[in-house]
CSV table of C-alpha atoms in Angstrom, one decimal:
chain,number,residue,atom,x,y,z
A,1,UNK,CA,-91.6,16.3,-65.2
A,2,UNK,CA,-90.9,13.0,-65.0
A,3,UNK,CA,-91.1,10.6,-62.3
A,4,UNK,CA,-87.7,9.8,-62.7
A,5,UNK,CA,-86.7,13.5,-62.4
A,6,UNK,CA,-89.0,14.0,-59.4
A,7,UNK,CA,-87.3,11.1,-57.6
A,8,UNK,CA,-83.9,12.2,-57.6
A,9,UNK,CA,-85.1,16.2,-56.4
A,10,UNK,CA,-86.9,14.4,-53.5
A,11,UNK,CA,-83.6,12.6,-52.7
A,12,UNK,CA,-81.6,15.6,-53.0
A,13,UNK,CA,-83.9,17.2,-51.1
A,14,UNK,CA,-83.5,14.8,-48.2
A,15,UNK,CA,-79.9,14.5,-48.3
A,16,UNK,CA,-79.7,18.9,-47.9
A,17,UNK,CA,-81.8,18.0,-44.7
A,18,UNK,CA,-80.2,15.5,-43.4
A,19,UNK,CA,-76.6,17.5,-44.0
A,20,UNK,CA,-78.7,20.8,-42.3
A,21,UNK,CA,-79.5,18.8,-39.6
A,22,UNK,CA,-76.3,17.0,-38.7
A,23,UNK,CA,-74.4,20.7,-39.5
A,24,UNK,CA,-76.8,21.8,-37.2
A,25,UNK,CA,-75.8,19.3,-34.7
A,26,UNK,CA,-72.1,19.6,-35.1
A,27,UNK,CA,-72.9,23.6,-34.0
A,28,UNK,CA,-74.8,22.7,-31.3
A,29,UNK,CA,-72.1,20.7,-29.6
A,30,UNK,CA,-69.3,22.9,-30.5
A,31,UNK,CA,-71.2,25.4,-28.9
A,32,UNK,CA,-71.9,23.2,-26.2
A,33,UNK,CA,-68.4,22.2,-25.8
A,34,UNK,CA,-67.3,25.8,-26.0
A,35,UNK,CA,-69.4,26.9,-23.1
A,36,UNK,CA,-67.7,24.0,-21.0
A,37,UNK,CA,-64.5,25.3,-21.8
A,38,UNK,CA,-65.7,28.9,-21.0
A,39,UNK,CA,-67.3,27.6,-17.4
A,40,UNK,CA,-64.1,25.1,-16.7
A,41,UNK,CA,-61.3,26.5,-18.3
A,42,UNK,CA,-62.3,30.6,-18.8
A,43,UNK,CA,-61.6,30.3,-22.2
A,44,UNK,CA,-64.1,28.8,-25.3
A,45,UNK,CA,-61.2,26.6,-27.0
A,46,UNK,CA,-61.1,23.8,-25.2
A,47,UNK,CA,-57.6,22.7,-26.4
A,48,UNK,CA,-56.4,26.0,-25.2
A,49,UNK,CA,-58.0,25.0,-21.3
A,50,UNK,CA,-56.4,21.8,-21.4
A,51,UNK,CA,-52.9,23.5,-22.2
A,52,UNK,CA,-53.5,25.8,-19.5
A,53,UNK,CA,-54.5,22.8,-17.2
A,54,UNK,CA,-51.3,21.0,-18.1
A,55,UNK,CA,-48.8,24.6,-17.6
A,56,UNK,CA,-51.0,24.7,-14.2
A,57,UNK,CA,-50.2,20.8,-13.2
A,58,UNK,CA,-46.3,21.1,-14.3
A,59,UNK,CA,-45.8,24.6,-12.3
A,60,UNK,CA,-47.5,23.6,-9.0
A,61,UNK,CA,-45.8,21.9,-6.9
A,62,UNK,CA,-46.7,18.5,-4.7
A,63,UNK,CA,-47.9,18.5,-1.4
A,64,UNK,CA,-45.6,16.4,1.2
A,65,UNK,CA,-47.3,14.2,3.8
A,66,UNK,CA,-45.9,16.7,7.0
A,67,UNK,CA,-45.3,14.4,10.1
A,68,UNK,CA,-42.4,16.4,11.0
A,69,UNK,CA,-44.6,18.0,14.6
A,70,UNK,CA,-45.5,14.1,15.4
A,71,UNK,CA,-42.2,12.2,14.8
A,72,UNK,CA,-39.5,15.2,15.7
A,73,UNK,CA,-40.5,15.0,19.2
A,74,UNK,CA,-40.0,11.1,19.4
A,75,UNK,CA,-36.6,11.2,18.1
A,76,UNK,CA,-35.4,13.8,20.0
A,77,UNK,CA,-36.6,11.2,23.2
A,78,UNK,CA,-34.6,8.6,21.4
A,79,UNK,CA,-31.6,11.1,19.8
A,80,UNK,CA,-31.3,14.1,22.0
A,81,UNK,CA,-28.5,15.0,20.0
A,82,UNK,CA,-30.6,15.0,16.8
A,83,UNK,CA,-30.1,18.0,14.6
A,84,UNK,CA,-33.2,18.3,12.4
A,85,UNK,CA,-32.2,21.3,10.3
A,86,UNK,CA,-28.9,19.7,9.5
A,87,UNK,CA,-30.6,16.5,8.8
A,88,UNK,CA,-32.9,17.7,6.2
A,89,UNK,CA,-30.7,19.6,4.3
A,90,UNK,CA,-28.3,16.0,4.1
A,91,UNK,CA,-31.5,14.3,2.9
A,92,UNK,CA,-31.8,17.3,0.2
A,93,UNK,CA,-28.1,17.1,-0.7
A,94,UNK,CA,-28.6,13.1,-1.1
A,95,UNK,CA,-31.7,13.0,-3.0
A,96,UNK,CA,-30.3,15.7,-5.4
A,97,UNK,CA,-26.9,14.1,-5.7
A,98,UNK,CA,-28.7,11.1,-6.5
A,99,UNK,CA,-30.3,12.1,-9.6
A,100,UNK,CA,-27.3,14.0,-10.8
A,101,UNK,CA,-25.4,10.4,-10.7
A,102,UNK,CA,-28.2,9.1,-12.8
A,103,UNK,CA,-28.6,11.9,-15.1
A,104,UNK,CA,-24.0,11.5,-15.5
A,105,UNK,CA,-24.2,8.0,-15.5
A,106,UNK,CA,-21.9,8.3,-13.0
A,107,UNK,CA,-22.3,6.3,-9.2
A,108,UNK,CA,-19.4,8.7,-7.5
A,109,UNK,CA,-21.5,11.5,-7.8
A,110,UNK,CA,-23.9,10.9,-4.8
A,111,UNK,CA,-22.5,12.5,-2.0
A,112,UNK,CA,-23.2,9.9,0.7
A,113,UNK,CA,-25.7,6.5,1.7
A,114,UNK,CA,-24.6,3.4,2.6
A,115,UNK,CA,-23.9,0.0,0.3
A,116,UNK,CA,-27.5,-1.0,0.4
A,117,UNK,CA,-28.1,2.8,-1.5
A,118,UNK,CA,-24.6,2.4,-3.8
A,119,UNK,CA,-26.0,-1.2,-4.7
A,120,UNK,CA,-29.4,0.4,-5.7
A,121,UNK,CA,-28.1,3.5,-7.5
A,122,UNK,CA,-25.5,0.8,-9.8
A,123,UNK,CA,-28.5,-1.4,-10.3
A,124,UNK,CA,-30.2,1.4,-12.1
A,125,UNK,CA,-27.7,2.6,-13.9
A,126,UNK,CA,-26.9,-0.9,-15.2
A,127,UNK,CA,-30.2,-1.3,-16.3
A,128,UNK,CA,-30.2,2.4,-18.3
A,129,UNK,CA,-26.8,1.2,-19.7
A,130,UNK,CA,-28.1,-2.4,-20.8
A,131,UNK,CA,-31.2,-1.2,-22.4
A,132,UNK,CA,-29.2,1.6,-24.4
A,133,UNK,CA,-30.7,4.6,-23.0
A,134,UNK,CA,-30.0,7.5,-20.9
A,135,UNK,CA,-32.0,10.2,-18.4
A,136,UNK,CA,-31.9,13.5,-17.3
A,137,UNK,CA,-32.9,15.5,-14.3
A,138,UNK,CA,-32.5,18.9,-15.3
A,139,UNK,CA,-33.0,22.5,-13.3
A,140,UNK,CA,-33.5,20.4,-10.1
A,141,UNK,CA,-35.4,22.8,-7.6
A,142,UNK,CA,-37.0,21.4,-4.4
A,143,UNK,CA,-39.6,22.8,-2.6
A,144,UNK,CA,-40.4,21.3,0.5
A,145,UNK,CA,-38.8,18.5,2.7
A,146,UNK,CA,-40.2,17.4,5.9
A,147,UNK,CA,-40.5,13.8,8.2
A,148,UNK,CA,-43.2,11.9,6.7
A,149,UNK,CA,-41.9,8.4,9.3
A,150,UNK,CA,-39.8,7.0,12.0
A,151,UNK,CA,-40.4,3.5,12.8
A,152,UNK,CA,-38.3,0.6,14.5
A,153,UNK,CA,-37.8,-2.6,13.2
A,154,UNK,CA,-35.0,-5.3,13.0
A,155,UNK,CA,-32.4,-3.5,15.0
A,156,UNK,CA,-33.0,-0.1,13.2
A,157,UNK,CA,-34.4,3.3,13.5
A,158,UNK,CA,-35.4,4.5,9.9
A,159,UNK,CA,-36.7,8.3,9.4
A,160,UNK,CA,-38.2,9.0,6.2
A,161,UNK,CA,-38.1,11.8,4.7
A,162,UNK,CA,-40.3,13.9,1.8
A,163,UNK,CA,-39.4,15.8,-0.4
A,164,UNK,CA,-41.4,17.7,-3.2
A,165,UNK,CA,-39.3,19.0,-5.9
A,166,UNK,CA,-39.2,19.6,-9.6
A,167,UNK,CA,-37.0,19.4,-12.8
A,168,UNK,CA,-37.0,19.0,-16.4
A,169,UNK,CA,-37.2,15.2,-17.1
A,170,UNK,CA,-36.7,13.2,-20.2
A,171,UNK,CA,-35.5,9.6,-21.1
A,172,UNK,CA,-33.4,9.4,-24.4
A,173,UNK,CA,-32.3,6.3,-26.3
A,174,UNK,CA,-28.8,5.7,-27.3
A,175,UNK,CA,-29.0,8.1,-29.8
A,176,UNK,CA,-30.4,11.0,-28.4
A,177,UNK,CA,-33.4,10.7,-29.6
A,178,UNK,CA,-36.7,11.6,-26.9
A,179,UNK,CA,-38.4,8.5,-25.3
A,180,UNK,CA,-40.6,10.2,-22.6
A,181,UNK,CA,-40.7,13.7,-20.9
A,182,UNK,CA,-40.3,17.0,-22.1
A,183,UNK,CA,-37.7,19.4,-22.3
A,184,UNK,CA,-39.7,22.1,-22.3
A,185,UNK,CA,-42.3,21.1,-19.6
A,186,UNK,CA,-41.8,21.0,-15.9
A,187,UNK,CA,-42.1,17.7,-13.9
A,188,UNK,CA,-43.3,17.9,-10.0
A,189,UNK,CA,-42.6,15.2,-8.1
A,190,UNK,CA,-42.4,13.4,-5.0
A,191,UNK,CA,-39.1,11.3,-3.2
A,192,UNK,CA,-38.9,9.6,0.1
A,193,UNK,CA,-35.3,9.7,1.7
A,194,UNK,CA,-34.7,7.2,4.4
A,195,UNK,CA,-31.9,7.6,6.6
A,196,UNK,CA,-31.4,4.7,9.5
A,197,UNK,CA,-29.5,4.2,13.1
A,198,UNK,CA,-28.1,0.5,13.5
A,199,UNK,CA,-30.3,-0.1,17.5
A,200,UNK,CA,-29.8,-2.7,18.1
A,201,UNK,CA,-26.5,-5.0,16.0
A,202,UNK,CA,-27.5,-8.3,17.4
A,203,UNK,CA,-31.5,-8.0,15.1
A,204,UNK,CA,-30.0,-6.5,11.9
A,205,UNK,CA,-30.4,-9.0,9.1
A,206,UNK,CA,-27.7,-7.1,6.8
A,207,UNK,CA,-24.2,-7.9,7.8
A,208,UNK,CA,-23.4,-5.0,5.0
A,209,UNK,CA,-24.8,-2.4,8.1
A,210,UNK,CA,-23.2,-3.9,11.1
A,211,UNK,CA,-20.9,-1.5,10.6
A,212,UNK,CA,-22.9,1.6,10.6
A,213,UNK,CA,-23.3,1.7,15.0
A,214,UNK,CA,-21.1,3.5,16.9
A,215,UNK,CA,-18.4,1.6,18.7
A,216,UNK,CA,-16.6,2.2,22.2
A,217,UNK,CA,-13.6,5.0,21.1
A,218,UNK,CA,-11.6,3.4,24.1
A,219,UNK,CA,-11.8,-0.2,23.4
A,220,UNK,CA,-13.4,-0.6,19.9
A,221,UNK,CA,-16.7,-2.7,21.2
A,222,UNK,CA,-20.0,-2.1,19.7
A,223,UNK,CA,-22.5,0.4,21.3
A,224,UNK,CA,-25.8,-1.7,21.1
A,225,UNK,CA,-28.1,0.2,22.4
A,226,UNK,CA,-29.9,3.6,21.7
A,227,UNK,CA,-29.2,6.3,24.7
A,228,UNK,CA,-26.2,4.2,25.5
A,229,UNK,CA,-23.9,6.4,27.7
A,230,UNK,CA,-21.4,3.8,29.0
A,231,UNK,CA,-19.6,0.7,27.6
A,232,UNK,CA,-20.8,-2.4,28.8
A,233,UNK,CA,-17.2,-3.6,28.1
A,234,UNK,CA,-15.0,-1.4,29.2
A,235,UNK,CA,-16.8,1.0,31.4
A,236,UNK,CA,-15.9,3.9,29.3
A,237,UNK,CA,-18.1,7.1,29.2
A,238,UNK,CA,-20.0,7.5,25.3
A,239,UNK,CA,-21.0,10.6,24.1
A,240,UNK,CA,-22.7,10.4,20.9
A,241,UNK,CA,-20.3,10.3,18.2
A,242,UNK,CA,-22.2,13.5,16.0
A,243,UNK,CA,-25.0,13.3,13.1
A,244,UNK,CA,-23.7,11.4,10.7
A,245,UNK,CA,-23.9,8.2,12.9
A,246,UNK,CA,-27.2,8.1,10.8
A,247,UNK,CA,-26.6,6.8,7.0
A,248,UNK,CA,-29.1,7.2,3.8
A,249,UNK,CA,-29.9,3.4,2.9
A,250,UNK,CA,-33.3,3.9,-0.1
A,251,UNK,CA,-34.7,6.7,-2.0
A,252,UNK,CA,-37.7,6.4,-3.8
A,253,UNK,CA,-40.0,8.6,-6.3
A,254,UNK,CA,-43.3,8.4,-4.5
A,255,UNK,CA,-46.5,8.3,-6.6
């Protein structure tokens, strides 16, 4: 045999090593990877885990931040006429209404806020509009709402409230074609609802909610003050007008 000959058996020989031993290695980590899969996921295909993963992430539903026990009492000090129940189920009716308005393109479809949330809702629609595309809140379904804050500042009393809830979600361009989200795949998520009482007139900023108080039913005056019972101008006896003395002014996906 020639040397020639024996030269190119000696590199086929190492080239069927070197193939056994990276074949060999490609085995081992599959199996490796496969026993991951079996220890994480319960199943050995690890694309089959991470499905399972994702259906598991889309179908359970966000936790709230729960204040409701530490903040109900307060307002009540504040609002003894407060109706929680009836409360939360406006903030619900809002927050739902709200992306119903964006998924219609269409501003007169949320049910009730004030012109600082109007303002916000036609900002984003313009901004959908002038970049051509459109999206959808689908199958809405909430889960949870409850107070997650009630602070003071600049004249008002703002609750917030949380909401965990889920939908189908997708962004389409002008022509219907799919930008983001999924038809087919649930998104949880996560909105914070404020709703705020106008304290104190004389500290708010926005001369858009000097209008959201309660005035004097006698003589027309403002009521400036929270737990207010008489007019300072008139003298008149006030009795909380009702609930809705409180207007929805922001709602926001929270991350």
């Amino acid at each position: 045999m020639s040397a020639g000959m024996m030269g190119i058996i000696v590199i086929l020989v190492l080239m069927l090593v070197v193939i056994g031993c990276v074949a060999y290695g490609i085995l081992r980590a599959k199996r490796a990877v496969e026993n991951f899969s079996q220890e994480v996921f319960g199943t050995s295909d690890i694309r089959e885990g991470f499905k399972q993963v994702e259906e598991e992430y889309a179908s359970t539903p966000k936790s709230v931040s729960a204040m409701t026990s530490l903040y109900l009492p307060k307002i009540k000090r504040d609002f003894p006429e407060f109706q929680y129940d009836e409360m939360k189920v406006r903030a619900e009716n809002v927050l739902t209404s709200y992306l119903m308005a964006v998924d219609g393109m269409n501003k007169g479809a949320l049910t009730e806020g004030n012109s600082e949330l109007f303002d916000k809702l036609e900002m984003r629609l313009g901004m959908l509009k002038g970049s051509g595309q459109r999206e959808h809140y689908k199958n809405i379904k909430i889960h949870r709402t409850e107070i997650s804050d009630y602070k003071k500042r600049n004249g008002r009393c703002i609750i917030t409230f949380q909401t965990a809830l889920q939908y189908y979600h997708t962004l389409e361009d002008e022509n219907g074609k799919l930008l983001a989200g999924s038809e087919e795949m649930l998104t949880q998520s996560r909105y914070n609802t404020d709703v705020i009482y106008i304290q104190d007139r004389e500290l708010v900023e926005d001369e858009r909610d000097l209008s959201l108080g309660l005035n004097c039913p006698n003589c027309g005056a403002p009521i400036a003050g929270i737990g207010s019972k008489v007019c300072e101008y008139c003298g008149t006896p006030i009795v909380e007008l009702n609930i809705y003395a409180w207007s929805f002014s922001n709602i926001t996906e929270s991350i």
